[in-house]
Short mmCIF file of C-alpha atoms in Angstrom, two decimals:
data_model
loop_
_atom_site.label_atom_id
_atom_site.label_comp_id
_atom_site.label_asym_id
_atom_site.label_seq_id
_atom_site.Cartn_x
_atom_site.Cartn_y
_atom_site.Cartn_z
CA MET B 281 64.32 23.84 42.08
CA ALA B 282 65.02 23.73 46.18
CA GLY B 283 64.65 20.11 47.59
CA ASP B 284 65.28 18.43 43.81
CA ALA B 285 68.84 16.43 45.70
CA GLN B 286 66.13 14.18 47.76
CA VAL B 287 63.71 13.84 45.63
CA VAL B 288 64.00 9.41 45.44
CA ASN B 289 64.04 8.09 42.15
CA PRO B 290 62.67 4.48 41.63
CA TRP B 291 64.47 3.65 39.06
CA LEU B 292 67.71 3.37 41.38
CA ARG B 293 65.94 2.66 44.64
CA PRO B 294 62.08 1.79 44.83
CA GLY B 295 60.46 4.59 46.42
CA PRO B 296 56.85 5.34 47.39
CA PRO B 297 54.38 5.44 43.84
CA GLY B 298 52.97 8.55 44.42
CA ASP B 299 55.43 10.55 43.50
CA THR B 300 58.40 10.07 41.18
CA ASN B 301 61.29 13.12 40.40
CA GLY B 302 58.42 15.89 41.75
CA LYS B 303 56.00 14.67 39.67
CA PRO B 304 52.65 13.07 40.93
CA ARG B 305 51.80 10.43 39.00
CA GLN B 306 48.45 10.41 37.32
CA SER B 307 46.31 7.94 35.77
CA VAL B 308 43.97 8.72 32.96
CA GLN B 309 42.59 6.54 30.54
CA GLY B 310 45.11 4.10 30.31
CA THR B 311 47.99 6.66 30.23
CA THR B 312 50.28 8.40 32.33
CA THR B 313 50.14 11.86 31.85
CA GLY B 314 53.57 14.46 33.63
CA LEU B 315 56.51 12.98 34.02
CA THR B 316 56.71 9.13 35.52
CA GLY B 317 61.03 9.47 35.42
CA PRO B 318 63.86 11.04 34.66
CA ALA B 319 63.40 14.05 31.38
CA ALA B 320 66.99 13.77 30.01
CA PRO B 321 69.46 10.55 31.05
CA GLN B 322 71.19 10.09 34.32
CA GLY B 323 74.80 8.84 33.26
CA ALA B 324 76.79 8.05 36.42
CA GLY B 325 74.87 5.37 38.93
CA VAL B 326 72.82 3.84 36.34
CA PRO B 327 73.77 0.60 36.12
CA ARG B 328 74.00 -0.79 32.38
CA PRO B 329 71.70 -3.36 31.15
CA GLU B 330 72.33 -6.96 30.83
CA ARG B 331 71.42 -6.90 27.25
CA ALA B 332 71.37 -3.63 24.67
CA LEU B 333 69.58 -3.11 21.41
CA PRO B 334 71.66 -2.02 18.66
CA VAL B 335 71.94 1.34 16.90
CA THR B 336 71.46 1.73 13.34
CA ARG B 337 70.98 4.77 10.96
CA PRO B 338 67.68 4.30 9.59
CA ARG B 339 66.69 5.81 5.80
CA PRO B 340 64.80 9.35 6.43
CA ASP B 341 61.40 9.63 6.37
CA ASP B 342 60.07 13.75 6.39
CA GLY B 343 56.67 12.47 7.70
CA LEU B 344 57.97 11.21 10.65
CA ALA B 345 57.02 12.73 13.75
CA TRP B 346 58.30 9.74 16.24
CA TRP B 347 59.45 6.36 15.93
CA TRP B 348 58.36 2.92 18.13
CA LEU B 349 61.28 0.86 19.22
CA GLY B 350 59.84 -2.63 20.16
CA VAL B 351 62.14 -3.93 22.71
CA HIS B 352 61.60 -7.75 21.66
CA GLY B 353 59.71 -9.37 19.45
CA GLY B 354 56.15 -9.47 19.74
CA ALA B 355 56.18 -6.28 21.70
CA GLY B 356 53.06 -4.59 19.40
CA VAL B 357 55.33 -2.13 17.34
CA SER B 358 52.88 -3.23 14.03
CA THR B 359 49.47 -2.85 15.66
CA LEU B 360 50.36 0.60 17.17
CA GLU B 361 51.89 1.66 14.04
CA LEU B 362 48.18 1.37 12.59
CA ALA B 363 46.25 2.61 15.53
CA VAL B 364 48.59 5.66 16.10
CA PRO B 365 49.46 7.02 12.52
CA GLY B 366 52.89 9.99 13.11
CA GLY B 367 55.23 6.78 14.06
CA ARG B 368 56.92 3.98 12.40
CA ASP B 369 58.80 1.11 13.34
CA ALA B 370 62.13 1.56 14.27
CA GLY B 371 63.17 -2.09 13.75
CA ARG B 372 64.18 -3.08 17.35
CA ALA B 373 67.18 -0.88 17.07
CA TRP B 374 67.82 2.95 18.34
CA PRO B 375 67.63 5.13 15.13
CA VAL B 376 70.65 7.29 15.57
CA THR B 377 70.94 9.97 12.50
CA GLY B 378 72.76 13.00 14.04
CA GLU B 379 70.09 14.60 15.37
CA SER B 380 67.79 14.31 18.02
CA GLU B 381 65.30 11.25 17.53
CA ALA B 382 61.91 11.28 19.25
CA VAL B 383 61.67 7.49 20.12
CA VAL B 384 58.44 5.50 21.61
CA LEU B 385 59.83 2.16 23.59
CA VAL B 386 57.13 -0.56 23.25
CA ALA B 387 56.51 -3.71 25.06
CA ARG B 388 54.00 -5.98 26.20
CA SER B 389 53.30 -6.64 29.69
CA SER B 390 54.52 -9.84 30.74
CA ALA B 391 57.58 -10.65 32.87
CA HIS B 392 59.70 -11.41 29.27
CA GLY B 393 58.39 -7.74 27.88
CA LEU B 394 58.83 -5.48 31.01
CA GLY B 395 62.50 -7.41 31.25
CA ALA B 396 63.18 -5.82 27.73
CA ALA B 397 61.53 -2.25 28.36
CA GLN B 398 64.07 -2.53 32.03
CA ASN B 399 67.26 -3.12 29.88
CA ALA B 400 65.81 -0.88 27.09
CA ALA B 401 65.47 2.19 29.86
CA GLN B 402 69.08 1.82 31.39
CA GLN B 403 70.65 1.44 28.54
CA TRP B 404 69.27 4.73 27.31
CA ALA B 405 69.46 6.46 30.83
CA SER B 406 73.19 5.12 31.29
CA ARG B 407 74.15 7.50 28.20
CA MET B 408 75.15 3.97 26.27
CA VAL B 409 73.06 5.93 23.36
CA THR B 410 72.44 9.41 22.41
CA GLY B 411 71.18 11.21 20.09
CA VAL B 412 67.59 9.99 20.85
CA ASP B 413 64.52 12.17 22.97
CA LEU B 414 62.94 9.23 24.20
CA LEU B 415 59.23 10.04 25.12
CA GLY B 416 58.45 7.19 27.33
CA LEU B 417 57.19 3.96 26.73
CA VAL B 418 54.61 1.98 26.24
CA VAL B 419 53.28 -0.92 27.70
CA VAL B 420 50.27 -3.46 26.12
CA ALA B 421 48.17 -6.24 27.87
CA ASP B 422 49.59 -9.34 26.89
CA ALA B 423 46.42 -10.61 28.36
CA PRO B 424 43.05 -9.92 29.21
CA GLY B 425 42.08 -9.07 32.91
CA ARG B 426 43.72 -7.91 35.86
CA ARG B 427 47.23 -7.74 35.79
CA PRO B 428 49.05 -10.12 38.63
CA ARG B 429 50.25 -7.90 41.59
CA ILE B 430 53.88 -8.79 40.51
CA LEU B 431 53.69 -7.19 37.07
CA ARG B 432 51.97 -4.45 38.18
CA ASP B 433 55.04 -3.41 40.39
CA ARG B 434 57.29 -4.33 37.79
CA VAL B 435 55.48 -1.62 35.73
CA ARG B 436 55.40 0.65 38.54
CA LEU B 437 58.65 0.29 38.83
CA VAL B 438 60.41 0.14 35.39
CA SER B 439 57.92 3.54 34.90
CA GLY B 440 60.95 5.20 37.18
CA ALA B 441 63.13 4.68 34.53
CA VAL B 442 61.20 6.49 31.68
CA PRO B 443 59.77 9.89 31.20
CA ARG B 444 56.14 9.08 30.13
CA LEU B 445 54.17 5.64 30.55
CA TRP B 446 51.04 4.31 28.80
CA GLU B 447 49.87 1.77 29.50
CA ILE B 448 47.18 -0.02 26.77
CA PRO B 449 44.52 -2.58 28.11
CA TRP B 450 43.28 -5.80 26.70
CA VAL B 451 41.87 -4.65 23.01
CA GLU B 452 39.85 -7.43 21.30
CA PRO B 453 39.70 -6.61 18.07
CA TRP B 454 43.26 -6.65 18.13
CA ARG B 455 42.92 -10.38 18.90
CA LEU B 456 40.91 -10.66 16.31
CA GLY B 457 43.17 -9.30 13.56
CA GLU B 458 41.34 -5.39 13.18
CA THR B 459 43.75 -3.34 13.53
CA TYR B 460 42.84 -1.49 10.22
CA LEU B 461 40.00 0.68 12.13
CA PRO B 462 38.61 3.62 10.44
CA GLN B 463 39.77 5.63 14.25
CA PRO B 464 42.33 4.33 16.77
CA PRO B 465 40.57 2.59 19.44
CA LYS B 466 38.96 4.78 22.21
CA GLU B 467 42.22 2.69 24.57
CA CYS B 468 45.28 4.73 22.04
CA VAL B 469 43.05 8.01 22.17
CA ALA B 470 45.04 9.50 25.22
CA LEU B 471 48.36 8.31 23.71
CA ALA B 472 47.70 9.36 20.48
CA ARG B 473 46.54 12.83 21.78
CA ASP B 474 49.76 12.81 23.60
CA LEU B 475 52.19 11.97 21.21
CA LYS B 476 50.76 14.90 18.63
CA ARG B 477 51.23 17.59 21.77
CA LEU B 478 54.51 16.17 22.63
CA THR B 479 56.12 16.00 19.28
CA GLN B 480 54.62 19.72 18.30
CA LEU B 481 56.61 21.34 20.97
CA ALA B 482 59.61 19.39 19.91
#
């Protein structure tokens, strides 16, 4: 595409939030449609992370559509497994099997969680891990209410490092232990729809 060399990648250098890698950011019911960042690892030019997640060879699972990769403890993977069927917990390690594995990063919206997401995104973008089709990042609210500006800015920055961003707001029933719901909560409908579409196209 003409002009690609001029596209600002906010992962490498913070830029305007309206456009990343030529794709407009459109938030719809807690999710972001289209690309927010690079669709493939960039390799050269991406700094290596301060901390890297391990790589493992998981047991096969023929019914698996994608892996949930929690980038830190308490990210919300177990809850998302129940709320959005189709994926399996990768056990906080990149699942590498020799084939291209669909992976979704999961982090809380705290400073610690977003820092861990940034490290994982750098690990993928710098080609430290291969054999992974990174679908995007799910940021799960760590508290009810509006997020502080410093955390909103951090989410925007990290979103420029991954192909897609989904934001899940605070879900009160989860806090009360109500994870076995008859259907995905409304906050997860767009995420479930997007992941189904992406893995069917794969």
